[in-house]
Amino acid sequence: MPELPEVETVRLGLERWCLEQKIVGVEVLHDRATNPRSLGALDCVKGATIKNIARRGKFLWFELDRPFALVAHLGMSGQFRVHPVKTADEKHLRTRFTISRNLFAAHAVAAKRQELRFIDQRTFGWLAISELTGEVPELVSGIARDIFDPNFERVEVIAKFRKRKTEIKRALLDQNLMSGVGNIYADESLWRAKIHPESMASALSAGKINSLLDCAALVMSQALVEGGTSFDSLYTNVTGQSGYFEHSLSAYGREGEPCPRCAHQICRIRFANRSSHFCPNCQRK
DNA sequence: GGAAATGTTTACCG
DNA sequence: CCGGTAAACATTTC
């Protein structure tokens, strides 16, 4: 589930709880939690201090006082949680980082330790060590900027969309064109922009694509305010709270229900190997 | 009991 | 380049 708003919610939580903390322990409990493209084993972050938490699209990474970053992708069900040490292990705990706040000797009785845990039921999520020399880690270098990136080139992106000989929803999901949009926000953005998901990207005017991008930004920023979307307890933010945006969805998951705009029944079709929800009355091809 | 479906990404094949 | 499909996995729903 985690798309841009959920990943940003997680990033904010990590920023709140992990900044300037030193990683003093790493315990990998599942092989698949490490991306095969990782430069090495995750325990090489031991001893590093977390200097920044950054994000592009659905990828996030911890910047360290090292020339490499710890990159994370949440996949379908990944979560980060910050816990006091000795909290009972979750069933799907994949990696445990022990982190410690550096306290001034004059005040410190003992360094305060906590655990940063990566939990992932379906194990499509992963962590990796990746070289960080430029703006983003090497592993993230192929991912396009997301719409909230200050250097997002809207005019260029619109032109790229219009060159695609494919359906608009497929293009919207392509993380190499524009990152951060997944199945839920694709359906919601298309509904808001009144565009049929199977419309050919190349058949849409620049103005229409421009308004679609406006809708995507609007829908995702609303979701962000509400702490992201969640359908079950799989997704929670760092402190364990779920998002509430699910109550605000207009099309996604609402097959058979009336369209909030025109009351026509919302349809669901299989498409690109996933479900698409749309209003056949408002969203014409 | 079993099939289908679930928010992601990547790889492969035609 | 494009699209279809499968695969990685655990769990829930029909």
CSV table of C-alpha atoms (C1' of nucleotides) in Angstrom, one decimal:
chain,number,residue,atom,x,y,z
A,1,MET,CA,0.0,0.0,0.0
A,2,PRO,CA,2.6,2.5,0.8
A,3,GLU,CA,2.7,5.1,-2.0
A,4,LEU,CA,4.2,8.6,-1.8
A,5,PRO,CA,2.0,10.0,1.1
A,6,GLU,CA,2.5,7.0,3.2
A,7,VAL,CA,6.2,6.9,2.6
A,8,GLU,CA,6.4,10.6,3.4
A,9,THR,CA,4.5,10.0,6.6
A,10,VAL,CA,7.0,7.3,7.6
A,11,ARG,CA,9.9,9.7,6.7
A,12,LEU,CA,8.5,12.4,8.9
A,13,GLY,CA,8.2,9.9,11.8
A,14,LEU,CA,11.8,8.7,11.2
A,15,GLU,CA,13.0,12.2,11.1
A,16,ARG,CA,11.3,12.8,14.4
A,17,TRP,CA,12.7,9.8,16.2
A,18,CYS,CA,16.0,8.9,14.5
A,19,LEU,CA,17.9,12.0,13.5
A,20,GLU,CA,21.3,12.3,15.0
A,21,GLN,CA,21.0,8.9,16.6
A,22,LYS,CA,23.9,6.5,16.4
A,23,ILE,CA,23.3,2.9,15.1
A,24,VAL,CA,25.0,0.7,17.6
A,25,GLY,CA,23.5,-2.7,16.6
A,26,VAL,CA,22.2,-4.4,13.5
A,27,GLU,CA,20.4,-7.7,13.5
A,28,VAL,CA,19.1,-9.2,10.2
A,29,LEU,CA,16.3,-11.7,10.8
A,30,HIS,CA,15.3,-12.5,7.2
A,31,ASP,CA,17.5,-12.8,4.0
A,32,ARG,CA,14.9,-11.2,1.8
A,33,ALA,CA,15.0,-8.0,3.8
A,34,THR,CA,18.3,-7.2,2.1
A,35,ASN,CA,18.1,-6.2,-1.6
A,36,PRO,CA,20.4,-8.3,-3.7
A,37,ARG,CA,21.8,-5.1,-5.2
A,38,SER,CA,23.0,-4.0,-1.8
A,39,LEU,CA,26.7,-3.1,-1.8
A,40,GLY,CA,27.1,-5.3,1.3
A,41,ALA,CA,25.6,-6.7,4.4
A,42,LEU,CA,23.5,-4.2,6.4
A,43,ASP,CA,25.6,-4.4,9.5
A,44,CYS,CA,28.2,-2.1,7.9
A,45,VAL,CA,26.0,0.8,9.1
A,46,LYS,CA,27.0,-0.1,12.6
A,47,GLY,CA,28.7,2.9,14.3
A,48,ALA,CA,27.2,5.4,11.8
A,49,THR,CA,25.2,8.4,12.9
A,50,ILE,CA,21.9,9.2,11.0
A,51,LYS,CA,22.3,12.7,9.6
A,52,ASN,CA,19.2,13.0,7.4
A,53,ILE,CA,16.2,11.0,6.2
A,54,ALA,CA,15.4,11.6,2.5
A,55,ARG,CA,12.8,10.4,0.1
A,56,ARG,CA,12.1,10.3,-3.7
A,57,GLY,CA,8.8,8.8,-4.7
A,58,LYS,CA,8.3,5.6,-2.7
A,59,PHE,CA,12.0,5.2,-1.9
A,60,LEU,CA,13.5,6.5,1.3
A,61,TRP,CA,17.0,6.5,2.6
A,62,PHE,CA,19.0,7.3,5.7
A,63,GLU,CA,21.9,9.6,5.1
A,64,LEU,CA,24.8,8.7,7.3
A,65,ASP,CA,28.2,10.2,8.2
A,66,ARG,CA,29.5,7.7,5.6
A,67,PRO,CA,29.8,7.8,1.8
A,68,PHE,CA,26.9,5.4,1.5
A,69,ALA,CA,23.2,5.5,2.5
A,70,LEU,CA,20.9,2.9,3.9
A,71,VAL,CA,18.1,2.7,1.3
A,72,ALA,CA,14.6,1.4,2.1
A,73,HIS,CA,11.6,0.4,0.0
A,74,LEU,CA,8.5,-0.6,1.8
A,75,GLY,CA,7.1,-2.8,-1.0
A,76,MET,CA,3.5,-3.8,-0.2
A,77,SER,CA,3.6,-4.2,3.5
A,78,GLY,CA,6.8,-2.8,4.9
A,79,GLN,CA,6.8,-0.7,8.1
A,80,PHE,CA,9.3,1.1,10.3
A,81,ARG,CA,8.7,1.2,14.0
A,82,VAL,CA,10.6,2.8,16.8
A,83,HIS,CA,10.4,0.9,20.1
A,84,PRO,CA,11.9,0.8,23.5
A,85,VAL,CA,14.4,-2.1,23.6
A,86,LYS,CA,13.0,-5.4,24.8
A,87,THR,CA,9.6,-4.9,23.3
A,88,ALA,CA,8.3,-8.3,22.1
A,89,ASP,CA,9.3,-9.1,18.5
A,90,GLU,CA,6.6,-8.7,15.9
A,91,LYS,CA,5.8,-11.8,13.9
A,92,HIS,CA,7.2,-10.3,10.7
A,93,LEU,CA,10.2,-8.5,12.2
A,94,ARG,CA,12.9,-8.6,9.5
A,95,THR,CA,15.7,-6.3,10.7
A,96,ARG,CA,16.4,-4.7,14.0
A,97,PHE,CA,18.6,-1.7,14.5
A,98,THR,CA,19.6,-0.6,17.9
A,99,ILE,CA,20.0,3.1,18.1
A,100,SER,CA,21.4,5.4,20.7
A,101,ARG,CA,21.2,9.1,21.4
A,102,ASN,CA,24.5,10.7,22.0
A,103,LEU,CA,24.2,12.5,25.3
A,104,PHE,CA,26.7,14.9,26.8
A,105,ALA,CA,28.8,13.2,29.5
A,106,ALA,CA,27.8,15.8,32.1
A,107,HIS,CA,24.2,14.9,31.8
A,108,ALA,CA,24.3,11.3,30.7
A,109,VAL,CA,23.7,8.5,33.1
A,110,ALA,CA,23.6,6.1,30.3
A,111,ALA,CA,23.0,6.5,26.5
A,112,LYS,CA,19.3,6.1,25.8
A,113,ARG,CA,18.8,3.1,23.6
A,114,GLN,CA,15.9,2.3,21.4
A,115,GLU,CA,15.1,-0.1,18.5
A,116,LEU,CA,14.4,0.9,15.0
A,117,ARG,CA,12.6,-2.1,13.4
A,118,PHE,CA,11.8,-3.0,9.8
A,119,ILE,CA,8.7,-5.2,9.8
A,120,ASP,CA,7.4,-6.7,6.5
A,121,GLN,CA,4.7,-9.3,6.3
A,122,ARG,CA,4.9,-10.0,2.5
A,123,THR,CA,8.7,-9.4,2.2
A,124,PHE,CA,8.4,-7.3,-1.0
A,125,GLY,CA,10.1,-4.5,0.9
A,126,TRP,CA,13.8,-4.3,1.3
A,127,LEU,CA,16.8,-2.5,2.7
A,128,ALA,CA,20.1,-1.9,1.0
A,129,ILE,CA,23.5,-0.2,1.2
A,130,SER,CA,24.0,2.1,-1.7
A,131,GLU,CA,26.7,4.6,-2.7
A,132,LEU,CA,25.7,8.2,-2.1
A,133,THR,CA,27.8,10.7,-4.0
A,134,GLY,CA,25.2,12.9,-5.7
A,135,GLU,CA,21.7,13.9,-4.9
A,136,VAL,CA,20.3,10.4,-4.5
A,137,PRO,CA,21.8,7.0,-3.8
A,138,GLU,CA,22.9,5.0,-6.8
A,139,LEU,CA,20.0,2.5,-6.3
A,140,VAL,CA,17.5,5.4,-6.7
A,141,SER,CA,19.2,7.1,-9.6
A,142,GLY,CA,16.9,5.6,-12.2
A,143,ILE,CA,13.7,6.8,-10.4
A,144,ALA,CA,12.2,10.0,-11.7
A,145,ARG,CA,11.6,13.0,-9.5
A,146,ASP,CA,8.2,13.0,-7.8
A,147,ILE,CA,5.7,15.8,-8.2
A,148,PHE,CA,6.6,17.4,-4.9
A,149,ASP,CA,10.3,17.6,-5.8
A,150,PRO,CA,11.3,21.3,-6.0
A,151,ASN,CA,13.2,20.4,-9.3
A,152,PHE,CA,10.2,18.5,-10.8
A,153,GLU,CA,10.1,19.6,-14.4
A,154,ARG,CA,6.4,19.7,-15.1
A,155,VAL,CA,6.6,20.8,-18.7
A,156,GLU,CA,9.1,18.1,-19.6
A,157,VAL,CA,7.1,15.4,-17.8
A,158,ILE,CA,3.9,16.4,-19.7
A,159,ALA,CA,5.8,16.1,-22.9
A,160,LYS,CA,7.0,12.7,-22.0
A,161,PHE,CA,3.5,11.5,-21.1
A,162,ARG,CA,2.3,12.7,-24.5
A,163,LYS,CA,5.0,10.7,-26.2
A,164,ARG,CA,3.9,7.5,-24.6
A,165,LYS,CA,2.0,5.1,-26.8
A,166,THR,CA,0.3,3.4,-23.9
A,167,GLU,CA,-2.7,3.9,-21.6
A,168,ILE,CA,-2.6,6.9,-19.3
A,169,LYS,CA,-2.8,4.8,-16.1
A,170,ARG,CA,0.1,2.7,-17.1
A,171,ALA,CA,2.1,5.8,-17.7
A,172,LEU,CA,1.1,7.3,-14.4
A,173,LEU,CA,2.3,4.2,-12.6
A,174,ASP,CA,5.7,4.3,-14.4
A,175,GLN,CA,8.2,5.4,-11.8
A,176,ASN,CA,10.7,6.4,-14.5
A,177,LEU,CA,8.3,9.0,-15.8
A,178,MET,CA,7.2,10.5,-12.5
A,179,SER,CA,7.6,8.6,-9.2
A,180,GLY,CA,5.4,8.2,-6.1
A,181,VAL,CA,2.0,7.3,-7.7
A,182,GLY,CA,0.7,3.7,-7.1
A,183,ASN,CA,-2.5,2.0,-7.8
A,184,ILE,CA,-4.7,3.9,-5.3
A,185,TYR,CA,-3.6,7.4,-6.1
A,186,ALA,CA,-3.6,6.6,-9.8
A,187,ASP,CA,-7.3,5.7,-9.6
A,188,GLU,CA,-8.1,8.7,-7.4
A,189,SER,CA,-6.2,11.2,-9.6
A,190,LEU,CA,-7.8,9.9,-12.8
A,191,TRP,CA,-11.2,10.1,-11.2
A,192,ARG,CA,-10.7,13.6,-10.1
A,193,ALA,CA,-9.3,14.6,-13.5
A,194,LYS,CA,-12.3,12.8,-15.2
A,195,ILE,CA,-10.0,10.7,-17.4
A,196,HIS,CA,-10.6,7.1,-18.3
A,197,PRO,CA,-7.7,4.9,-17.1
A,198,GLU,CA,-7.5,3.3,-20.6
A,199,SER,CA,-7.3,6.5,-22.5
A,200,MET,CA,-4.1,6.7,-24.6
A,201,ALA,CA,-1.6,9.0,-23.0
A,202,SER,CA,-0.7,10.3,-26.5
A,203,ALA,CA,-4.3,11.2,-27.2
A,204,LEU,CA,-4.6,13.6,-24.2
A,205,SER,CA,-3.9,17.3,-24.6
A,206,ALA,CA,-1.1,19.0,-22.6
A,207,GLY,CA,-3.8,20.8,-20.7
A,208,LYS,CA,-5.5,17.6,-19.7
A,209,ILE,CA,-2.3,16.0,-18.5
A,210,ASN,CA,-1.5,19.2,-16.7
A,211,SER,CA,-4.7,19.0,-14.8
A,212,LEU,CA,-4.2,15.3,-14.1
A,213,LEU,CA,-0.9,16.3,-12.5
A,214,ASP,CA,-2.7,18.9,-10.5
A,215,CYS,CA,-5.1,16.3,-9.3
A,216,ALA,CA,-2.4,13.9,-8.4
A,217,ALA,CA,-0.6,16.6,-6.3
A,218,LEU,CA,-3.9,17.5,-4.7
A,219,VAL,CA,-5.0,14.0,-3.8
A,220,MET,CA,-1.6,13.1,-2.4
A,221,SER,CA,-1.3,16.2,-0.4
A,222,GLN,CA,-4.7,15.7,1.1
A,223,ALA,CA,-3.7,12.1,1.9
A,224,LEU,CA,-0.5,13.3,3.5
A,225,VAL,CA,-2.5,15.6,5.8
A,226,GLU,CA,-4.5,12.6,6.9
A,227,GLY,CA,-1.4,10.5,7.5
A,228,GLY,CA,-1.7,8.3,4.5
A,229,THR,CA,-4.1,5.5,3.4
A,230,SER,CA,-4.5,2.3,5.2
A,231,PHE,CA,-6.9,-0.6,4.6
A,232,ASP,CA,-5.8,-2.8,7.5
A,233,SER,CA,-3.1,-2.8,10.1
A,234,LEU,CA,-0.4,-3.7,7.6
A,235,TYR,CA,0.5,-0.1,7.2
A,236,THR,CA,1.3,2.0,10.3
A,237,ASN,CA,3.6,4.9,10.8
A,238,VAL,CA,6.6,4.9,13.0
A,239,THR,CA,4.6,5.2,16.2
A,240,GLY,CA,2.1,2.5,15.2
A,241,GLN,CA,-0.8,4.7,14.1
A,242,SER,CA,-2.7,3.9,11.0
A,243,GLY,CA,-3.6,6.5,8.4
A,244,TYR,CA,-7.2,7.6,7.9
A,245,PHE,CA,-7.3,8.7,4.3
A,246,GLU,CA,-9.2,5.5,3.3
A,247,HIS,CA,-12.4,7.3,4.4
A,248,SER,CA,-11.8,9.9,1.7
A,249,LEU,CA,-11.3,7.7,-1.3
A,250,SER,CA,-13.7,8.4,-4.2
A,251,ALA,CA,-13.1,5.5,-6.6
A,252,TYR,CA,-10.5,3.1,-5.3
A,253,GLY,CA,-12.1,0.1,-3.7
A,254,ARG,CA,-15.6,1.4,-4.2
A,255,GLU,CA,-16.9,-0.9,-6.9
A,256,GLY,CA,-20.6,-0.9,-7.2
A,257,GLU,CA,-21.0,2.2,-5.0
A,258,PRO,CA,-22.3,5.5,-6.4
A,259,CYS,CA,-19.8,7.9,-7.8
A,260,PRO,CA,-19.6,10.9,-5.4
A,261,ARG,CA,-19.9,13.2,-8.3
A,262,CYS,CA,-22.7,11.8,-10.5
A,263,ALA,CA,-24.0,8.8,-8.5
A,264,HIS,CA,-23.4,6.4,-11.4
A,265,GLN,CA,-22.0,3.1,-10.2
A,266,ILE,CA,-18.2,2.8,-9.9
A,267,CYS,CA,-16.8,0.1,-12.1
A,268,ARG,CA,-13.8,-2.2,-11.6
A,269,ILE,CA,-11.8,-3.6,-14.4
A,270,ARG,CA,-8.6,-5.8,-14.5
A,271,PHE,CA,-5.9,-3.9,-16.2
A,272,ALA,CA,-2.1,-4.2,-16.4
A,273,ASN,CA,-2.6,-7.0,-13.9
A,274,ARG,CA,-4.2,-5.0,-11.3
A,275,SER,CA,-7.6,-3.5,-10.5
A,276,SER,CA,-8.7,-0.2,-11.8
A,277,HIS,CA,-11.7,1.6,-10.4
A,278,PHE,CA,-13.5,4.4,-12.3
A,279,CYS,CA,-16.8,6.0,-13.0
A,280,PRO,CA,-17.9,5.1,-16.6
A,281,ASN,CA,-20.1,8.2,-16.7
A,282,CYS,CA,-17.6,10.8,-15.6
A,283,GLN,CA,-14.5,9.2,-17.1
A,284,ARG,CA,-15.1,8.7,-20.8
A,285,LYS,CA,-12.5,7.4,-23.2
B,1,DG,C1',-11.0,-26.5,1.4
B,2,DG,C1',-9.5,-23.8,-2.3
B,3,DA,C1',-9.2,-20.0,-5.4
B,4,DA,C1',-8.7,-15.2,-5.8
B,5,DA,C1',-7.2,-10.9,-4.4
B,6,DT,C1',-4.0,-7.4,-1.9
B,7,DG,C1',-1.0,-1.4,-1.7
B,8,DT,C1',5.2,-3.0,-5.5
B,9,DT,C1',8.9,-3.9,-8.5
B,10,DT,C1',11.5,-6.5,-11.8
B,11,DA,C1',12.4,-9.7,-15.4
B,12,DC,C1',11.3,-12.1,-19.4
B,13,DC,C1',9.1,-13.1,-23.7
B,14,DG,C1',6.8,-12.0,-28.1
C,1,DC,C1',9.5,0.5,-27.2
C,2,DC,C1',5.2,-1.8,-25.6
C,3,DG,C1',2.2,-5.1,-23.3
C,4,DG,C1',1.2,-9.3,-21.1
C,5,DT,C1',2.5,-12.4,-17.7
C,6,DA,C1',4.8,-14.3,-13.9
C,7,DA,C1',7.3,-14.2,-9.7
C,8,DA,C1',8.9,-12.8,-5.1
C,9,DC,C1',5.3,-13.8,-0.2
C,10,DA,C1',1.7,-14.1,3.7
C,11,DT,C1',-2.7,-13.4,4.8
C,12,DT,C1',-7.6,-12.4,4.3
C,13,DT,C1',-11.9,-12.8,1.8
C,14,DC,C1',-15.2,-15.0,-1.0
